[in-house]
Short mmCIF file of N, CA, C and O in Angstrom, two decimals:
data_model
loop_
_atom_site.label_atom_id
_atom_site.label_comp_id
_atom_site.label_asym_id
_atom_site.label_seq_id
_atom_site.Cartn_x
_atom_site.Cartn_y
_atom_site.Cartn_z
N UNK A 29 -9.74 -6.22 6.22
CA UNK A 29 -8.60 -5.73 7.06
C UNK A 29 -7.38 -6.17 7.46
O UNK A 29 -7.21 -7.71 7.37
N UNK A 30 -6.55 -5.25 8.31
CA UNK A 30 -5.52 -5.83 8.44
C UNK A 30 -4.82 -6.59 9.75
O UNK A 30 -5.89 -6.19 10.87
N UNK A 31 -3.61 -6.83 10.70
CA UNK A 31 -3.70 -7.07 12.01
C UNK A 31 -3.38 -6.20 11.94
O UNK A 31 -2.99 -5.39 11.79
N UNK A 32 -2.44 -6.02 14.01
CA UNK A 32 -2.81 -6.02 15.18
C UNK A 32 -0.83 -6.69 14.71
O UNK A 32 -0.89 -7.97 14.98
N UNK A 33 -0.28 -5.25 14.75
CA UNK A 33 1.33 -5.47 15.32
C UNK A 33 2.00 -4.50 16.74
O UNK A 33 1.60 -3.49 16.31
N UNK A 34 2.73 -5.70 16.93
CA UNK A 34 3.81 -4.35 18.27
C UNK A 34 4.80 -4.61 18.12
O UNK A 34 5.30 -5.79 17.24
N UNK A 35 5.51 -3.57 17.52
CA UNK A 35 6.59 -2.73 17.00
C UNK A 35 7.82 -1.78 17.83
O UNK A 35 7.14 -1.53 19.05
N UNK A 36 8.72 -2.70 18.10
CA UNK A 36 9.68 -1.24 19.34
C UNK A 36 9.99 -0.84 19.64
O UNK A 36 9.63 0.21 17.49
N UNK A 37 10.22 0.60 19.78
CA UNK A 37 10.35 1.66 19.85
C UNK A 37 12.05 1.61 18.79
O UNK A 37 12.40 0.97 18.85
N UNK A 38 11.99 2.76 18.09
CA UNK A 38 12.96 2.81 16.71
C UNK A 38 13.14 1.75 15.85
O UNK A 38 14.05 1.67 15.17
N UNK A 39 12.12 0.65 15.72
CA UNK A 39 12.69 -0.62 15.28
C UNK A 39 11.55 0.20 13.77
O UNK A 39 10.50 1.22 13.47
N UNK A 40 12.85 0.36 13.13
CA UNK A 40 11.94 -0.21 11.11
C UNK A 40 10.51 -1.11 11.19
O UNK A 40 10.36 -1.64 11.80
N UNK A 41 9.61 0.07 9.96
CA UNK A 41 8.74 -0.99 9.99
C UNK A 41 8.44 -1.52 7.96
O UNK A 41 8.82 -1.15 7.14
N UNK A 42 7.46 -2.90 8.32
CA UNK A 42 7.77 -3.10 6.94
C UNK A 42 6.05 -2.90 6.54
O UNK A 42 5.46 -3.72 8.29
N UNK A 43 6.03 -2.26 5.71
CA UNK A 43 3.96 -2.66 5.58
C UNK A 43 3.50 -3.41 4.27
O UNK A 43 4.90 -3.55 3.07
N UNK A 44 3.01 -3.79 4.29
CA UNK A 44 2.85 -4.77 2.50
C UNK A 44 1.26 -4.68 2.31
O UNK A 44 0.48 -4.57 3.29
N UNK A 45 0.86 -3.45 1.16
CA UNK A 45 -0.27 -3.60 0.80
C UNK A 45 -0.75 -4.30 -0.19
O UNK A 45 0.02 -5.18 -1.00
N UNK A 46 -2.00 -5.37 -0.31
CA UNK A 46 -2.21 -6.52 -0.90
C UNK A 46 -3.99 -6.04 -2.05
O UNK A 46 -4.75 -4.90 -1.11
N UNK A 47 -3.57 -6.09 -3.12
CA UNK A 47 -5.47 -5.78 -4.05
C UNK A 47 -5.68 -7.12 -4.06
O UNK A 47 -4.64 -7.76 -5.51
N UNK A 48 -6.86 -7.08 -4.35
CA UNK A 48 -7.35 -8.39 -5.75
C UNK A 48 -8.18 -7.89 -6.98
O UNK A 48 -8.91 -6.52 -6.12
N UNK A 49 -8.72 -7.59 -7.87
CA UNK A 49 -8.91 -6.86 -8.29
C UNK A 49 -10.72 -8.13 -8.91
O UNK A 49 -10.07 -9.76 -9.61
N UNK A 50 -11.63 -7.69 -7.99
CA UNK A 50 -12.78 -8.21 -7.54
C UNK A 50 -13.45 -8.19 -8.65
O UNK A 50 -14.86 -8.39 -9.06
N UNK A 51 -12.77 -7.03 -9.86
CA UNK A 51 -14.57 -6.51 -10.52
C UNK A 51 -14.73 -7.74 -12.23
O UNK A 51 -14.78 -8.42 -11.59
N UNK A 52 -15.30 -7.32 -12.66
CA UNK A 52 -15.72 -7.92 -13.76
C UNK A 52 -14.70 -8.26 -15.79
O UNK A 52 -14.73 -8.67 -16.00
N UNK A 53 -13.44 -7.13 -15.46
CA UNK A 53 -12.98 -6.94 -16.80
C UNK A 53 -11.85 -6.92 -16.25
O UNK A 53 -11.19 -6.87 -14.83
N UNK A 54 -10.94 -6.97 -17.09
CA UNK A 54 -9.68 -7.13 -16.55
C UNK A 54 -9.14 -5.26 -16.24
O UNK A 54 -9.83 -4.42 -16.94
N UNK A 55 -8.24 -5.13 -15.07
CA UNK A 55 -7.86 -4.55 -15.18
C UNK A 55 -6.71 -3.35 -15.75
O UNK A 55 -5.59 -4.52 -15.56
N UNK A 56 -7.01 -2.31 -16.55
CA UNK A 56 -5.53 -1.97 -16.68
C UNK A 56 -4.67 -0.61 -16.48
O UNK A 56 -3.47 -0.72 -16.52
N UNK A 57 -4.89 -0.08 -15.19
CA UNK A 57 -4.56 0.92 -14.50
C UNK A 57 -4.74 0.76 -12.96
O UNK A 57 -6.17 0.80 -12.45
N UNK A 58 -3.89 1.08 -11.43
CA UNK A 58 -4.37 0.57 -10.58
C UNK A 58 -3.05 2.03 -9.85
O UNK A 58 -2.30 1.48 -10.28
N UNK A 59 -4.44 2.29 -8.47
CA UNK A 59 -3.48 3.57 -8.29
C UNK A 59 -3.56 3.10 -6.60
O UNK A 59 -4.66 2.78 -6.04
N UNK A 60 -2.78 3.22 -5.68
CA UNK A 60 -3.09 3.19 -4.37
C UNK A 60 -2.78 4.24 -3.72
O UNK A 60 -1.55 4.39 -4.05
N UNK A 61 -3.25 4.41 -2.86
CA UNK A 61 -3.37 5.90 -2.26
C UNK A 61 -3.14 5.45 -0.70
O UNK A 61 -4.21 5.32 -0.38
N UNK A 62 -1.38 6.27 -0.39
CA UNK A 62 -1.61 5.63 1.23
C UNK A 62 -1.40 6.75 2.08
O UNK A 62 0.17 7.19 1.58
N UNK A 63 -1.88 7.35 3.05
CA UNK A 63 -1.29 8.41 3.99
C UNK A 63 -0.53 7.98 5.16
O UNK A 63 -0.64 6.91 5.80
N UNK A 64 0.58 8.11 4.45
CA UNK A 64 1.72 7.70 6.09
C UNK A 64 1.26 8.85 7.18
O UNK A 64 1.46 9.68 7.38
N UNK A 65 1.60 7.80 8.15
CA UNK A 65 1.23 8.80 9.55
C UNK A 65 2.71 9.92 9.86
O UNK A 65 3.72 9.12 9.08
N UNK A 66 2.20 10.90 10.45
CA UNK A 66 3.16 11.46 10.94
C UNK A 66 3.69 10.82 12.28
O UNK A 66 5.20 11.97 12.61
N UNK A 67 3.82 9.94 13.05
CA UNK A 67 4.73 9.25 13.70
C UNK A 67 5.76 8.47 12.60
O UNK A 67 6.71 7.81 13.72
N UNK A 68 5.83 8.23 11.55
CA UNK A 68 7.07 8.00 10.98
C UNK A 68 7.73 8.92 10.18
O UNK A 68 7.31 9.45 9.71
N UNK A 69 9.57 8.69 10.32
CA UNK A 69 9.99 10.01 9.17
C UNK A 69 9.87 9.13 7.63
O UNK A 69 10.79 8.66 6.90
N UNK A 70 10.06 10.31 6.84
CA UNK A 70 9.27 10.31 5.49
C UNK A 70 10.83 9.98 5.46
O UNK A 70 10.91 9.59 3.48
N UNK A 71 11.49 10.50 5.04
CA UNK A 71 12.87 10.94 5.34
C UNK A 71 14.11 8.93 4.48
O UNK A 71 14.53 9.14 3.77
N UNK A 72 12.63 7.72 4.89
CA UNK A 72 13.86 6.37 5.47
C UNK A 72 13.17 6.16 4.99
O UNK A 72 13.20 4.85 4.33
N UNK A 73 12.00 6.41 4.59
CA UNK A 73 10.62 5.75 3.70
C UNK A 73 11.37 4.94 2.30
O UNK A 73 12.92 5.52 1.36
N UNK A 74 11.31 4.32 1.54
CA UNK A 74 12.49 3.19 0.61
C UNK A 74 11.26 1.86 0.72
O UNK A 74 10.78 0.69 0.74
N UNK A 75 10.94 1.87 -1.24
CA UNK A 75 10.21 0.73 -1.84
C UNK A 75 10.60 -0.92 -1.53
O UNK A 75 11.83 -1.04 -1.41
N UNK A 76 9.89 -1.77 -1.28
CA UNK A 76 10.50 -2.87 -1.34
C UNK A 76 10.41 -4.14 -2.83
O UNK A 76 9.68 -2.94 -3.82
N UNK A 77 9.46 -5.35 -2.39
CA UNK A 77 9.09 -5.80 -3.88
C UNK A 77 7.35 -4.94 -3.86
O UNK A 77 6.53 -4.90 -3.19
N UNK A 78 7.61 -5.61 -5.40
CA UNK A 78 6.23 -5.21 -5.58
C UNK A 78 5.67 -6.70 -6.86
O UNK A 78 6.22 -6.82 -7.26
N UNK A 79 4.43 -7.17 -7.10
CA UNK A 79 4.17 -7.66 -7.59
C UNK A 79 4.40 -7.37 -9.58
O UNK A 79 3.97 -8.20 -10.21
N UNK A 80 4.37 -6.16 -9.79
CA UNK A 80 3.60 -5.50 -10.69
C UNK A 80 4.66 -4.91 -11.07
O UNK A 80 5.13 -4.58 -10.12
N UNK A 81 4.97 -4.08 -12.35
CA UNK A 81 5.83 -2.97 -12.13
C UNK A 81 5.51 -1.40 -12.02
O UNK A 81 3.74 -1.40 -12.04
N UNK A 82 5.53 -0.82 -11.62
CA UNK A 82 5.64 0.58 -10.58
C UNK A 82 6.43 2.01 -11.30
O UNK A 82 7.12 1.80 -10.95
N UNK A 83 5.25 2.41 -10.34
CA UNK A 83 5.80 4.46 -10.76
C UNK A 83 5.08 4.60 -9.13
O UNK A 83 4.10 4.83 -8.38
N UNK A 84 5.87 5.62 -8.22
CA UNK A 84 6.17 5.98 -6.58
C UNK A 84 6.61 6.77 -6.31
O UNK A 84 7.38 8.10 -7.27
N UNK A 85 5.80 8.07 -6.15
CA UNK A 85 5.30 9.35 -5.15
C UNK A 85 5.02 9.33 -3.95
O UNK A 85 4.35 8.65 -3.69
N UNK A 86 5.11 10.91 -3.15
CA UNK A 86 5.10 11.17 -2.19
C UNK A 86 3.83 12.77 -2.88
O UNK A 86 4.60 13.47 -3.27
N UNK A 87 3.01 12.91 -2.53
CA UNK A 87 1.82 13.39 -3.06
C UNK A 87 1.42 14.88 -1.33
O UNK A 87 1.46 13.90 -0.09
N UNK A 88 0.91 15.91 -1.39
CA UNK A 88 0.48 16.09 -0.15
C UNK A 88 1.04 15.74 0.62
O UNK A 88 0.49 15.36 1.99
N UNK A 89 2.39 15.86 0.75
CA UNK A 89 2.91 15.53 2.09
C UNK A 89 2.81 14.55 2.56
O UNK A 89 4.48 14.05 3.34
N UNK A 90 1.97 13.76 2.54
CA UNK A 90 2.62 12.58 3.26
C UNK A 90 1.16 11.11 2.28
O UNK A 90 0.74 10.48 2.46
N UNK A 91 1.39 11.62 0.96
CA UNK A 91 0.40 10.04 0.78
C UNK A 91 1.38 10.04 -0.69
O UNK A 91 1.68 10.43 -1.57
N UNK A 92 1.90 8.99 -0.15
CA UNK A 92 2.25 7.67 -0.76
C UNK A 92 1.65 7.34 -1.72
O UNK A 92 -0.09 7.09 -1.88
N UNK A 93 1.18 7.58 -3.52
CA UNK A 93 0.81 7.17 -4.28
C UNK A 93 1.43 6.01 -5.54
O UNK A 93 2.81 6.53 -5.46
N UNK A 94 0.85 4.77 -5.53
CA UNK A 94 1.96 3.38 -6.26
C UNK A 94 1.29 3.37 -7.11
O UNK A 94 -0.29 2.93 -7.69
N UNK A 95 1.78 3.58 -8.39
CA UNK A 95 0.94 3.51 -9.49
C UNK A 95 1.76 2.52 -10.57
O UNK A 95 2.69 2.33 -10.39
N UNK A 96 0.51 1.51 -10.69
CA UNK A 96 0.60 0.51 -11.45
C UNK A 96 -0.11 0.84 -12.59
O UNK A 96 -1.54 0.04 -13.01
N UNK A 97 0.94 1.20 -13.94
CA UNK A 97 -0.45 1.16 -15.27
C UNK A 97 0.55 0.13 -16.22
O UNK A 97 0.72 -0.53 -16.38
N UNK A 98 -0.82 0.19 -16.69
CA UNK A 98 -0.76 -1.38 -17.91
C UNK A 98 -0.33 -2.46 -16.67
O UNK A 98 0.16 -3.33 -17.56
N UNK A 99 -1.27 -2.37 -15.94
CA UNK A 99 -0.63 -3.95 -15.11
C UNK A 99 -1.76 -5.34 -15.92
O UNK A 99 -1.57 -6.07 -16.19
N UNK A 100 -2.48 -4.44 -16.24
CA UNK A 100 -3.74 -5.79 -17.43
C UNK A 100 -3.83 -6.88 -16.78
O UNK A 100 -3.24 -8.13 -16.82
N UNK A 101 -4.32 -6.30 -14.78
CA UNK A 101 -5.04 -7.80 -14.08
C UNK A 101 -6.77 -8.64 -14.26
O UNK A 101 -7.06 -7.16 -14.24
N UNK A 102 -6.56 -9.68 -14.84
CA UNK A 102 -7.69 -10.28 -14.35
C UNK A 102 -8.35 -9.46 -13.86
O UNK A 102 -7.87 -10.16 -12.38
N UNK A 103 -9.96 -10.40 -14.22
CA UNK A 103 -10.63 -10.05 -13.15
C UNK A 103 -10.34 -11.37 -11.98
O UNK A 103 -9.66 -12.47 -12.70
N UNK A 104 -11.37 -11.75 -11.06
CA UNK A 104 -11.13 -12.72 -9.75
C UNK A 104 -11.58 -14.12 -10.44
O UNK A 104 -11.53 -14.81 -11.05
N UNK A 105 -13.28 -13.56 -11.08
CA UNK A 105 -13.52 -14.32 -11.77
C UNK A 105 -12.88 -15.44 -13.18
O UNK A 105 -13.23 -16.78 -12.81
N UNK A 106 -12.69 -14.97 -14.04
CA UNK A 106 -11.54 -15.70 -15.08
C UNK A 106 -10.49 -15.57 -14.40
O UNK A 106 -9.70 -16.64 -15.26
N UNK A 107 -9.89 -15.28 -13.93
CA UNK A 107 -8.37 -16.28 -13.48
C UNK A 107 -7.45 -15.88 -11.39
O UNK A 107 -7.22 -14.96 -11.37
N UNK A 108 -8.57 -16.26 -11.03
CA UNK A 108 -7.80 -15.86 -9.65
C UNK A 108 -6.68 -15.84 -9.21
O UNK A 108 -6.87 -14.45 -8.61
N UNK A 109 -6.02 -16.69 -9.14
CA UNK A 109 -4.25 -16.48 -9.20
C UNK A 109 -3.68 -15.79 -9.77
O UNK A 109 -2.84 -15.27 -8.89
N UNK A 110 -4.39 -15.03 -10.41
CA UNK A 110 -3.35 -13.92 -11.46
C UNK A 110 -4.06 -12.12 -11.00
O UNK A 110 -3.66 -11.56 -11.38
N UNK A 111 -5.30 -12.26 -10.49
CA UNK A 111 -6.27 -11.64 -10.02
C UNK A 111 -6.08 -10.74 -9.14
O UNK A 111 -6.65 -9.08 -8.27
N UNK A 112 -4.24 -11.09 -8.13
CA UNK A 112 -3.94 -10.65 -7.01
C UNK A 112 -2.35 -9.51 -7.40
O UNK A 112 -1.90 -9.94 -8.39
N UNK A 113 -2.24 -8.99 -6.37
CA UNK A 113 -0.83 -7.73 -6.82
C UNK A 113 -1.17 -7.47 -5.44
O UNK A 113 -2.03 -7.50 -4.38
N UNK A 114 0.60 -7.43 -4.65
CA UNK A 114 1.34 -6.46 -3.97
C UNK A 114 2.28 -5.55 -3.92
O UNK A 114 2.60 -5.59 -4.92
N UNK A 115 2.67 -4.78 -2.96
CA UNK A 115 3.66 -4.03 -2.57
C UNK A 115 3.97 -4.05 -0.98
O UNK A 115 3.40 -4.37 -0.32
N UNK A 116 5.37 -3.79 -1.10
CA UNK A 116 5.78 -4.00 0.22
C UNK A 116 6.69 -2.31 -0.08
O UNK A 116 7.51 -1.45 -1.06
N UNK A 117 7.14 -1.48 1.33
CA UNK A 117 7.86 -0.69 1.84
C UNK A 117 8.20 -1.24 2.90
O UNK A 117 7.74 -0.98 4.48
N UNK A 118 8.91 0.04 3.30
CA UNK A 118 9.60 0.55 5.04
C UNK A 118 10.10 1.48 4.73
O UNK A 118 10.32 2.36 4.39
N UNK A 119 9.71 1.58 6.63
CA UNK A 119 9.82 3.13 6.73
C UNK A 119 10.20 3.29 8.43
O UNK A 119 10.06 1.83 9.02
N UNK A 120 10.64 4.06 8.77
CA UNK A 120 11.18 4.32 10.38
C UNK A 120 10.67 5.04 11.16
O UNK A 120 9.38 5.47 10.56
N UNK A 121 10.17 5.28 12.43
CA UNK A 121 10.01 5.17 12.92
C UNK A 121 10.28 6.85 13.34
O UNK A 121 11.69 7.28 13.66
N UNK A 122 9.44 8.43 13.80
CA UNK A 122 10.12 9.34 14.29
C UNK A 122 11.60 8.51 15.52
O UNK A 122 10.05 8.33 16.60
N UNK A 123 11.80 9.36 15.82
CA UNK A 123 13.35 8.40 17.24
C UNK A 123 12.26 8.52 18.13
O UNK A 123 11.93 9.84 18.32
N UNK A 124 12.37 7.64 18.99
CA UNK A 124 12.35 7.61 20.40
C UNK A 124 11.06 8.69 19.98
O UNK A 124 10.54 9.06 21.96
N UNK A 125 9.41 7.63 20.26
CA UNK A 125 8.07 7.79 19.94
C UNK A 125 8.07 6.90 21.85
O UNK A 125 9.12 6.74 21.65
N UNK A 126 6.53 7.98 22.38
CA UNK A 126 6.42 7.29 23.77
C UNK A 126 6.10 5.45 23.55
O UNK A 126 5.11 5.03 21.69
N UNK A 127 6.03 5.07 23.98
CA UNK A 127 5.21 3.38 24.06
C UNK A 127 4.13 3.32 23.96
O UNK A 127 3.70 4.31 25.14
N UNK A 128 3.77 2.40 23.46
CA UNK A 128 2.28 2.59 23.26
C UNK A 128 1.65 3.46 22.71
O UNK A 128 0.70 3.73 21.77
N UNK A 129 2.72 4.22 21.17
CA UNK A 129 2.58 5.01 20.08
C UNK A 129 1.52 4.06 18.84
O UNK A 129 2.22 3.22 18.59
N UNK A 130 0.76 4.88 18.48
CA UNK A 130 -0.34 3.67 17.51
C UNK A 130 -0.19 4.09 16.02
O UNK A 130 -0.59 5.13 16.56
N UNK A 131 0.14 3.56 15.19
CA UNK A 131 0.33 3.50 13.28
C UNK A 131 -0.84 3.09 12.75
O UNK A 131 -0.90 1.27 13.74
N UNK A 132 -1.87 3.39 12.66
CA UNK A 132 -2.93 3.09 12.42
C UNK A 132 -2.86 3.31 9.61
O UNK A 132 -1.71 4.78 9.84
N UNK A 133 -2.99 2.76 9.83
CA UNK A 133 -2.90 2.94 8.34
C UNK A 133 -3.67 2.09 7.34
O UNK A 133 -4.83 1.04 8.13
N UNK A 134 -3.87 2.83 6.53
CA UNK A 134 -5.10 2.63 5.20
C UNK A 134 -4.63 2.97 3.94
O UNK A 134 -4.28 4.26 3.82
N UNK A 135 -4.89 1.62 2.99
CA UNK A 135 -4.59 2.36 1.43
C UNK A 135 -6.26 2.28 0.82
O UNK A 135 -6.90 1.81 1.17
N UNK A 136 -5.95 3.28 0.03
CA UNK A 136 -7.29 3.18 -0.75
C UNK A 136 -6.78 2.76 -2.35
O UNK A 136 -6.00 3.31 -2.58
N UNK A 137 -7.15 2.28 -2.67
CA UNK A 137 -7.19 0.99 -4.12
C UNK A 137 -7.91 1.63 -4.56
O UNK A 137 -9.28 1.54 -4.76
N UNK A 138 -7.50 2.40 -6.33
CA UNK A 138 -8.32 2.82 -7.37
C UNK A 138 -8.04 1.31 -8.33
O UNK A 138 -6.33 1.36 -8.58
N UNK A 139 -8.70 0.77 -9.24
CA UNK A 139 -9.21 0.25 -10.40
C UNK A 139 -9.71 0.40 -11.84
O UNK A 139 -10.52 1.32 -11.43
N UNK A 140 -8.64 1.51 -11.96
CA UNK A 140 -9.41 2.41 -13.50
C UNK A 140 -9.69 3.46 -13.11
O UNK A 140 -10.97 4.06 -13.66
N UNK A 141 -9.42 3.77 -12.18
CA UNK A 141 -9.60 5.31 -11.44
C UNK A 141 -11.10 5.63 -10.97
O UNK A 141 -12.02 5.92 -11.14
N UNK A 142 -11.94 3.86 -10.80
CA UNK A 142 -12.72 3.96 -9.12
C UNK A 142 -12.34 2.86 -8.64
O UNK A 142 -12.50 2.60 -8.34
N UNK A 143 -13.20 3.89 -7.41
CA UNK A 143 -12.28 3.76 -5.80
C UNK A 143 -13.39 2.64 -5.39
O UNK A 143 -14.71 1.77 -5.62
N UNK A 144 -12.44 1.50 -5.32
CA UNK A 144 -12.90 0.02 -5.00
C UNK A 144 -13.31 -0.24 -3.88
O UNK A 144 -14.03 -0.47 -2.81
N UNK A 145 -12.38 -0.46 -2.30
CA UNK A 145 -12.08 -0.42 -1.37
C UNK A 145 -11.20 -0.45 -0.98
O UNK A 145 -9.59 -0.07 -1.19
N UNK A 146 -10.94 -0.33 0.76
CA UNK A 146 -10.22 0.27 1.75
C UNK A 146 -9.45 -0.48 2.83
O UNK A 146 -10.58 -1.44 3.03
N UNK A 147 -8.17 -1.28 1.80
CA UNK A 147 -7.85 -2.34 3.04
C UNK A 147 -6.19 -1.91 3.38
O UNK A 147 -5.61 -1.36 2.06
N UNK A 148 -5.74 -1.67 4.66
CA UNK A 148 -4.22 -1.78 4.92
C UNK A 148 -3.43 -2.49 5.65
O UNK A 148 -4.80 -3.81 6.13
N UNK A 149 -2.61 -3.36 5.40
CA UNK A 149 -2.01 -4.35 5.69
C UNK A 149 -0.56 -3.43 6.66
O UNK A 149 -0.34 -3.69 5.60
N UNK A 150 -0.10 -4.20 8.28
CA UNK A 150 1.80 -3.63 8.14
C UNK A 150 1.75 -5.10 8.32
O UNK A 150 0.92 -6.00 8.19
#
């Protein structure tokens, strides 16, 4: 589970999504689907760093799709250190939201097209 953070009004937000191949074989493709809160301004979205080469798109109006094709992510049993991946992105809040507005975030992580777990971290 991710941590809780307090963000000031009109402050940009940095999200980091981490994943690990805890399966029993190398993952060849990883897809992360992350639904963006309606309290965030999609027009300000920008990708940050990532552990591997990726393609990114926005689908269904508010679903971020980050795809790692040919990632060759080893499983944690054969190479724990190399079994991890991540990406970051930045996005602004909608202007002048009321104090106390909560943004919740979770990401569906799919390894070779199979749903593995949900995890999101701000």
